[in-house]
Amino acid sequence: MTTDSASDFEFFILIARLKSLSGAARALDLTPPAATKRLGLIEQRLGARLVNRTTRSVSLTPEGETYLRYATQIVGQVRQMEDEISGSRSDPHGLLRINATLGFGRTTIAPLVSDFAKRFPNVEIQFEVTDRPIDLVEEAFDMAIRFGELPDSRLSARRIMSNRRFLCASPKYLERFGTPERVEDLVRHRCIIHRQNDDAYGVWRYMQGDHTEALKVKGALSSNDGDIVLRWALDGHGILIRSEWDLAKYVQSGRLKLVLPDTVLPSADLFVYYPSQRNQTARARAFIDFLIDHFQAPFIPVETGAAIYAQKKRGGRKA
């Protein structure tokens, strides 16, 4: 395989990912005419049209889909070969594409990317945040960092952090409206709804024995942003479900209180997802290890009512 062929593969993968010839030209610092000419030369050499072009976007022909599939495999194998020969965990290099959720990616993962870039200056990092899960394979990302499990059998996953979820409210709200004593009492309370992806609106799930139950709740405030709904709970607007990661410091300071603390909700463990461990690059492995080292003890766990009671009993026995 010639150097020009390898470059053409990467050029075409970029066109397919961006669905834009002009976008690929900008990414490679080419003029649009130069990018058009380059694509034309590839098609001329193969004797087949690879893309259908419109004024706004491009779509792949069946021949283009075949070319993309082989090009992606070949480029991946070349990168793996280069990593095995010249790359290592101590000196990773090359391009690393990372995706994360919008708020968590901005506030928590972005600073870690900065620290990682300082430690490994030879790694070029493209970091994107999105409000919905993406297709890592089709969009050519090395990994995604997400709370909860993604239903995609093509992906491998590694747990970064265990992260329980709890019901909570501010002391101000509980003083005014009372504290629920059973899960069923939530239907008579003001609940703050965090709208996520395609979840049913206002349906909260909890564990009952070995199965999951669903409860329809309602409230005057809802948002798709986790930071916003947390702020509303702190302001006393209602009861909210949030993860231990978000709640720990507010529970410890007394600004939020757990509601029905021994009710078990579906967890929101933090995972890093990647297309295949077998073809994982040294730079991807280095970043995943870097994440796990950081999240070894990210916060002091929230103590539920049962844990606090047990702690008091132990303290009493010592006395």
Short mmCIF file of C-alpha atoms in Angstrom, two decimals:
data_model
loop_
_atom_site.label_atom_id
_atom_site.label_comp_id
_atom_site.label_asym_id
_atom_site.label_seq_id
_atom_site.Cartn_x
_atom_site.Cartn_y
_atom_site.Cartn_z
CA MET A 1 0.00 0.00 0.00
CA THR A 2 1.45 3.36 -1.01
CA THR A 3 1.55 6.45 1.19
CA ASP A 4 -0.86 8.15 -1.21
CA SER A 5 -3.34 5.28 -0.86
CA ALA A 6 -3.22 5.47 2.95
CA SER A 7 -3.79 9.23 2.76
CA ASP A 8 -6.71 8.72 0.38
CA PHE A 9 -8.30 6.26 2.80
CA GLU A 10 -8.16 8.77 5.65
CA PHE A 11 -9.45 11.50 3.33
CA PHE A 12 -12.46 9.40 2.32
CA ILE A 13 -13.19 8.30 5.92
CA LEU A 14 -13.31 11.99 6.86
CA ILE A 15 -15.76 12.75 4.01
CA ALA A 16 -18.01 9.89 5.15
CA ARG A 17 -17.89 10.96 8.80
CA LEU A 18 -18.58 14.64 8.12
CA LYS A 19 -20.99 13.95 5.23
CA SER A 20 -19.45 17.00 3.60
CA LEU A 21 -16.71 17.43 1.02
CA SER A 22 -16.15 21.06 2.05
CA GLY A 23 -15.99 20.00 5.72
CA ALA A 24 -13.30 17.46 4.92
CA ALA A 25 -11.44 20.14 2.96
CA ARG A 26 -11.48 22.50 5.96
CA ALA A 27 -10.31 19.74 8.31
CA LEU A 28 -7.36 18.95 6.04
CA ASP A 29 -6.62 22.59 5.20
CA LEU A 30 -7.45 22.06 1.51
CA THR A 31 -9.34 24.35 -0.82
CA PRO A 32 -12.76 22.99 -1.92
CA PRO A 33 -11.56 22.65 -5.55
CA ALA A 34 -8.52 20.67 -4.37
CA ALA A 35 -10.71 18.32 -2.32
CA THR A 36 -13.10 17.85 -5.26
CA LYS A 37 -10.17 17.07 -7.56
CA ARG A 38 -8.72 14.59 -5.07
CA LEU A 39 -12.03 12.72 -4.77
CA GLY A 40 -12.34 12.74 -8.56
CA LEU A 41 -8.90 11.16 -8.95
CA ILE A 42 -9.81 8.38 -6.48
CA GLU A 43 -13.04 7.67 -8.36
CA GLN A 44 -11.20 7.78 -11.70
CA ARG A 45 -8.59 5.30 -10.50
CA LEU A 46 -11.27 2.90 -9.25
CA GLY A 47 -13.59 3.44 -12.23
CA ALA A 48 -16.60 3.93 -9.93
CA ARG A 49 -18.54 6.80 -8.35
CA LEU A 50 -18.13 6.69 -4.56
CA VAL A 51 -20.41 9.55 -3.47
CA ASN A 52 -23.57 11.30 -4.56
CA ARG A 53 -23.02 15.03 -4.27
CA THR A 54 -25.59 17.76 -3.57
CA THR A 55 -25.07 21.43 -2.79
CA ARG A 56 -25.23 20.77 0.97
CA SER A 57 -23.99 17.25 1.62
CA VAL A 58 -22.73 13.98 0.19
CA SER A 59 -24.03 10.43 0.54
CA LEU A 60 -22.17 7.24 -0.22
CA THR A 61 -22.98 5.02 -3.19
CA PRO A 62 -22.92 1.23 -2.67
CA GLU A 63 -19.38 1.31 -4.05
CA GLY A 64 -18.57 4.08 -1.60
CA GLU A 65 -19.88 2.00 1.31
CA THR A 66 -17.61 -0.86 0.25
CA TYR A 67 -14.62 1.47 -0.10
CA LEU A 68 -15.32 2.98 3.35
CA ARG A 69 -15.57 -0.43 5.02
CA TYR A 70 -12.22 -1.60 3.68
CA ALA A 71 -10.56 1.80 4.19
CA THR A 72 -11.62 1.87 7.85
CA GLN A 73 -10.26 -1.64 8.43
CA ILE A 74 -6.97 -0.89 6.70
CA VAL A 75 -6.39 2.42 8.49
CA GLY A 76 -7.19 0.76 11.82
CA GLN A 77 -4.70 -2.02 11.15
CA VAL A 78 -2.02 0.47 10.12
CA ARG A 79 -2.53 2.46 13.33
CA GLN A 80 -2.39 -0.72 15.42
CA MET A 81 0.84 -1.74 13.67
CA GLU A 82 2.40 1.66 14.30
CA ASP A 83 1.38 1.54 17.97
CA GLU A 84 2.91 -1.90 18.45
CA ILE A 85 6.17 -0.89 16.77
CA SER A 86 6.75 2.63 18.06
CA GLY A 87 4.07 3.40 20.64
CA SER A 88 3.85 2.45 24.28
CA ARG A 89 1.95 3.40 27.42
CA SER A 90 4.86 5.57 28.49
CA ASP A 91 5.02 7.48 25.19
CA PRO A 92 1.65 7.31 23.36
CA HIS A 93 1.18 9.44 20.26
CA GLY A 94 -1.31 10.06 17.44
CA LEU A 95 -4.95 11.14 17.24
CA LEU A 96 -7.41 10.32 20.05
CA ARG A 97 -11.13 11.10 19.56
CA ILE A 98 -13.21 11.22 22.77
CA ASN A 99 -16.93 11.84 23.34
CA ALA A 100 -18.68 12.65 26.63
CA THR A 101 -22.01 13.94 27.91
CA LEU A 102 -22.58 17.67 27.68
CA GLY A 103 -22.50 18.90 31.29
CA PHE A 104 -20.24 16.22 32.80
CA GLY A 105 -17.91 16.43 29.83
CA ARG A 106 -17.56 20.19 30.17
CA THR A 107 -17.09 20.37 33.94
CA THR A 108 -15.21 17.16 34.74
CA ILE A 109 -13.75 15.39 31.68
CA ALA A 110 -12.43 18.51 29.90
CA PRO A 111 -10.04 19.38 32.79
CA LEU A 112 -8.82 15.76 32.76
CA VAL A 113 -8.18 16.00 29.02
CA SER A 114 -6.09 19.10 29.75
CA ASP A 115 -4.05 17.23 32.40
CA PHE A 116 -3.59 14.24 30.09
CA ALA A 117 -2.41 16.51 27.25
CA LYS A 118 0.23 18.02 29.53
CA ARG A 119 1.50 14.57 30.46
CA PHE A 120 1.41 13.19 26.89
CA PRO A 121 2.10 16.10 24.51
CA ASN A 122 2.48 13.83 21.48
CA VAL A 123 -1.20 12.82 21.58
CA GLU A 124 -3.57 14.97 19.50
CA ILE A 125 -6.99 15.01 21.18
CA GLN A 126 -10.36 15.80 19.60
CA PHE A 127 -12.90 16.08 22.43
CA GLU A 128 -16.61 16.46 21.66
CA VAL A 129 -19.54 16.75 24.05
CA THR A 130 -23.08 15.80 23.03
CA ASP A 131 -26.41 15.64 24.83
CA ARG A 132 -27.24 12.22 23.33
CA PRO A 133 -25.29 8.98 22.88
CA ILE A 134 -23.53 8.70 19.53
CA ASP A 135 -22.53 5.80 17.31
CA LEU A 136 -18.84 5.37 18.08
CA VAL A 137 -18.23 3.07 15.14
CA GLU A 138 -19.89 5.17 12.45
CA GLU A 139 -18.50 8.47 13.76
CA ALA A 140 -14.99 7.06 14.29
CA PHE A 141 -14.58 7.88 18.00
CA ASP A 142 -12.06 5.97 20.08
CA MET A 143 -14.25 6.08 23.17
CA ALA A 144 -17.25 7.63 24.91
CA ILE A 145 -17.62 8.41 28.62
CA ARG A 146 -21.20 7.94 29.79
CA PHE A 147 -23.30 7.31 32.88
CA GLY A 148 -25.26 4.07 32.59
CA GLU A 149 -25.00 1.23 30.12
CA LEU A 150 -25.28 1.72 26.37
CA PRO A 151 -27.32 -0.88 24.46
CA ASP A 152 -24.79 -1.58 21.71
CA SER A 153 -23.37 -5.09 21.45
CA ARG A 154 -20.53 -3.88 19.20
CA LEU A 155 -18.94 -1.98 22.09
CA SER A 156 -16.71 -3.03 24.95
CA ALA A 157 -16.94 -1.24 28.28
CA ARG A 158 -14.95 -0.63 31.42
CA ARG A 159 -16.50 0.68 34.64
CA ILE A 160 -14.78 3.84 35.83
CA MET A 161 -16.84 4.55 38.95
CA SER A 162 -19.76 3.08 40.89
CA ASN A 163 -22.46 5.71 41.28
CA ARG A 164 -25.75 5.09 43.09
CA ARG A 165 -28.84 7.26 42.59
CA PHE A 166 -31.03 8.72 45.34
CA LEU A 167 -34.19 10.72 45.87
CA CYS A 168 -33.45 14.07 47.49
CA ALA A 169 -34.94 17.43 48.38
CA SER A 170 -33.95 20.57 50.26
CA PRO A 171 -34.83 20.94 53.96
CA LYS A 172 -36.93 23.96 52.97
CA TYR A 173 -39.15 21.86 50.69
CA LEU A 174 -39.54 19.05 53.24
CA GLU A 175 -40.48 21.49 56.01
CA ARG A 176 -43.18 22.97 53.81
CA PHE A 177 -44.62 19.85 52.16
CA GLY A 178 -43.58 17.03 54.47
CA THR A 179 -41.36 13.98 53.95
CA PRO A 180 -42.69 10.97 51.97
CA GLU A 181 -42.83 7.79 54.04
CA ARG A 182 -43.44 5.37 51.15
CA VAL A 183 -42.53 5.41 47.47
CA GLU A 184 -46.23 5.70 46.60
CA ASP A 185 -46.35 9.05 48.45
CA LEU A 186 -44.24 10.62 45.68
CA VAL A 187 -47.31 10.92 43.41
CA ARG A 188 -48.67 13.60 45.80
CA HIS A 189 -45.43 15.60 45.84
CA ARG A 190 -43.85 18.15 43.55
CA CYS A 191 -41.21 16.26 41.61
CA ILE A 192 -38.52 17.84 39.45
CA ILE A 193 -38.20 15.96 36.16
CA HIS A 194 -34.84 15.45 34.51
CA ARG A 195 -35.64 14.64 30.88
CA GLN A 196 -32.96 12.31 29.48
CA ASN A 197 -32.75 10.94 25.94
CA ASP A 198 -35.89 8.93 25.13
CA ASP A 199 -36.93 8.11 28.71
CA ALA A 200 -40.69 8.24 29.34
CA TYR A 201 -41.58 11.63 30.79
CA GLY A 202 -42.08 11.62 34.57
CA VAL A 203 -41.67 7.85 34.99
CA TRP A 204 -39.39 7.01 37.91
CA ARG A 205 -38.16 3.43 38.34
CA TYR A 206 -37.10 1.68 41.53
CA MET A 207 -36.26 -1.85 42.63
CA GLN A 208 -38.85 -3.94 44.45
CA GLY A 209 -37.27 -7.22 45.45
CA ASP A 210 -35.74 -8.71 42.30
CA HIS A 211 -37.74 -6.71 39.77
CA THR A 212 -38.18 -3.08 38.67
CA GLU A 213 -41.31 -1.04 39.39
CA ALA A 214 -42.35 2.18 37.64
CA LEU A 215 -44.09 5.18 39.20
CA LYS A 216 -45.59 8.12 37.32
CA VAL A 217 -44.80 11.42 39.06
CA LYS A 218 -45.52 15.03 38.17
CA GLY A 219 -44.17 18.49 38.85
CA ALA A 220 -44.09 22.02 37.52
CA LEU A 221 -40.41 22.03 36.53
CA SER A 222 -38.48 19.87 34.09
CA SER A 223 -35.26 20.21 32.11
CA ASN A 224 -32.84 18.11 30.06
CA ASP A 225 -29.87 19.64 31.93
CA GLY A 226 -28.70 17.96 35.13
CA ASP A 227 -27.11 21.08 36.62
CA ILE A 228 -30.35 23.02 36.17
CA VAL A 229 -32.59 20.47 37.92
CA LEU A 230 -30.08 20.17 40.75
CA ARG A 231 -30.16 23.93 41.23
CA TRP A 232 -33.97 23.84 41.37
CA ALA A 233 -33.84 21.16 44.07
CA LEU A 234 -31.42 23.29 46.09
CA ASP A 235 -33.86 26.20 45.72
CA GLY A 236 -36.64 24.12 47.30
CA HIS A 237 -38.83 23.43 44.25
CA GLY A 238 -39.34 19.72 44.81
CA ILE A 239 -38.01 16.16 45.01
CA LEU A 240 -35.36 15.06 42.53
CA ILE A 241 -33.49 11.91 41.52
CA ARG A 242 -29.75 12.56 41.23
CA SER A 243 -26.64 10.46 41.37
CA GLU A 244 -24.30 10.15 44.32
CA TRP A 245 -21.63 11.97 42.31
CA ASP A 246 -23.84 15.09 42.18
CA LEU A 247 -25.34 14.85 45.66
CA ALA A 248 -22.51 13.89 48.00
CA LYS A 249 -21.25 17.35 48.90
CA TYR A 250 -24.75 18.83 49.28
CA VAL A 251 -25.92 16.00 51.55
CA GLN A 252 -22.79 16.35 53.67
CA SER A 253 -23.32 20.13 53.98
CA GLY A 254 -27.03 19.71 54.79
CA ARG A 255 -28.27 21.65 51.76
CA LEU A 256 -30.04 18.52 50.52
CA LYS A 257 -31.56 15.61 52.41
CA LEU A 258 -32.12 12.08 51.19
CA VAL A 259 -35.75 11.09 50.73
CA LEU A 260 -36.64 7.41 51.24
CA PRO A 261 -32.88 6.70 51.41
CA ASP A 262 -33.20 2.92 51.47
CA THR A 263 -35.20 2.83 48.24
CA VAL A 264 -32.97 1.25 45.60
CA LEU A 265 -32.97 3.10 42.26
CA PRO A 266 -31.24 2.01 39.03
CA SER A 267 -27.60 3.02 39.34
CA ALA A 268 -25.79 5.55 37.18
CA ASP A 269 -22.33 3.97 37.13
CA LEU A 270 -19.75 5.75 34.99
CA PHE A 271 -18.40 3.73 32.05
CA VAL A 272 -15.95 4.28 29.24
CA TYR A 273 -17.09 2.59 26.02
CA TYR A 274 -14.89 1.72 23.04
CA PRO A 275 -15.38 -0.21 19.78
CA SER A 276 -12.92 -3.07 20.36
CA GLN A 277 -10.32 -3.88 22.98
CA ARG A 278 -8.36 -5.98 20.49
CA ASN A 279 -7.67 -2.99 18.25
CA GLN A 280 -7.30 -0.43 21.04
CA THR A 281 -4.39 1.95 20.58
CA ALA A 282 -1.73 2.70 23.17
CA ARG A 283 -3.02 6.27 23.51
CA ALA A 284 -6.58 5.03 24.16
CA ARG A 285 -5.37 2.56 26.80
CA ALA A 286 -3.29 5.30 28.42
CA PHE A 287 -6.28 7.67 28.62
CA ILE A 288 -8.58 5.00 30.07
CA ASP A 289 -6.00 4.13 32.73
CA PHE A 290 -5.63 7.86 33.42
CA LEU A 291 -9.42 8.17 33.96
CA ILE A 292 -9.61 5.18 36.28
CA ASP A 293 -6.71 6.45 38.38
CA HIS A 294 -8.51 9.79 38.77
CA PHE A 295 -11.85 8.24 39.76
CA GLN A 296 -10.47 5.75 42.30
CA ALA A 297 -11.99 7.76 45.18
CA PRO A 298 -13.85 10.69 43.61
CA PHE A 299 -16.07 11.52 46.60
CA ILE A 300 -17.07 10.44 50.10
CA PRO A 301 -20.03 8.04 49.58
CA VAL A 302 -23.48 9.10 50.71
CA GLU A 303 -24.61 7.27 53.84
CA THR A 304 -28.16 5.96 53.79
CA GLY A 305 -30.34 5.57 56.85
CA ALA A 306 -29.31 1.94 57.33
CA ALA A 307 -25.61 2.80 57.10
CA ILE A 308 -25.92 5.64 59.59
CA TYR A 309 -27.85 3.42 62.02
CA ALA A 310 -25.20 0.69 61.77
CA GLN A 311 -22.44 3.25 62.32
CA LYS A 312 -24.16 4.55 65.47
CA LYS A 313 -24.46 1.01 66.83
CA ARG A 314 -20.77 0.38 66.25
CA GLY A 315 -19.96 3.67 67.97
CA GLY A 316 -22.16 2.71 70.93
CA ARG A 317 -20.43 -0.63 71.38
CA LYS A 318 -17.01 1.08 71.45
CA ALA A 319 -18.20 3.47 74.11
#
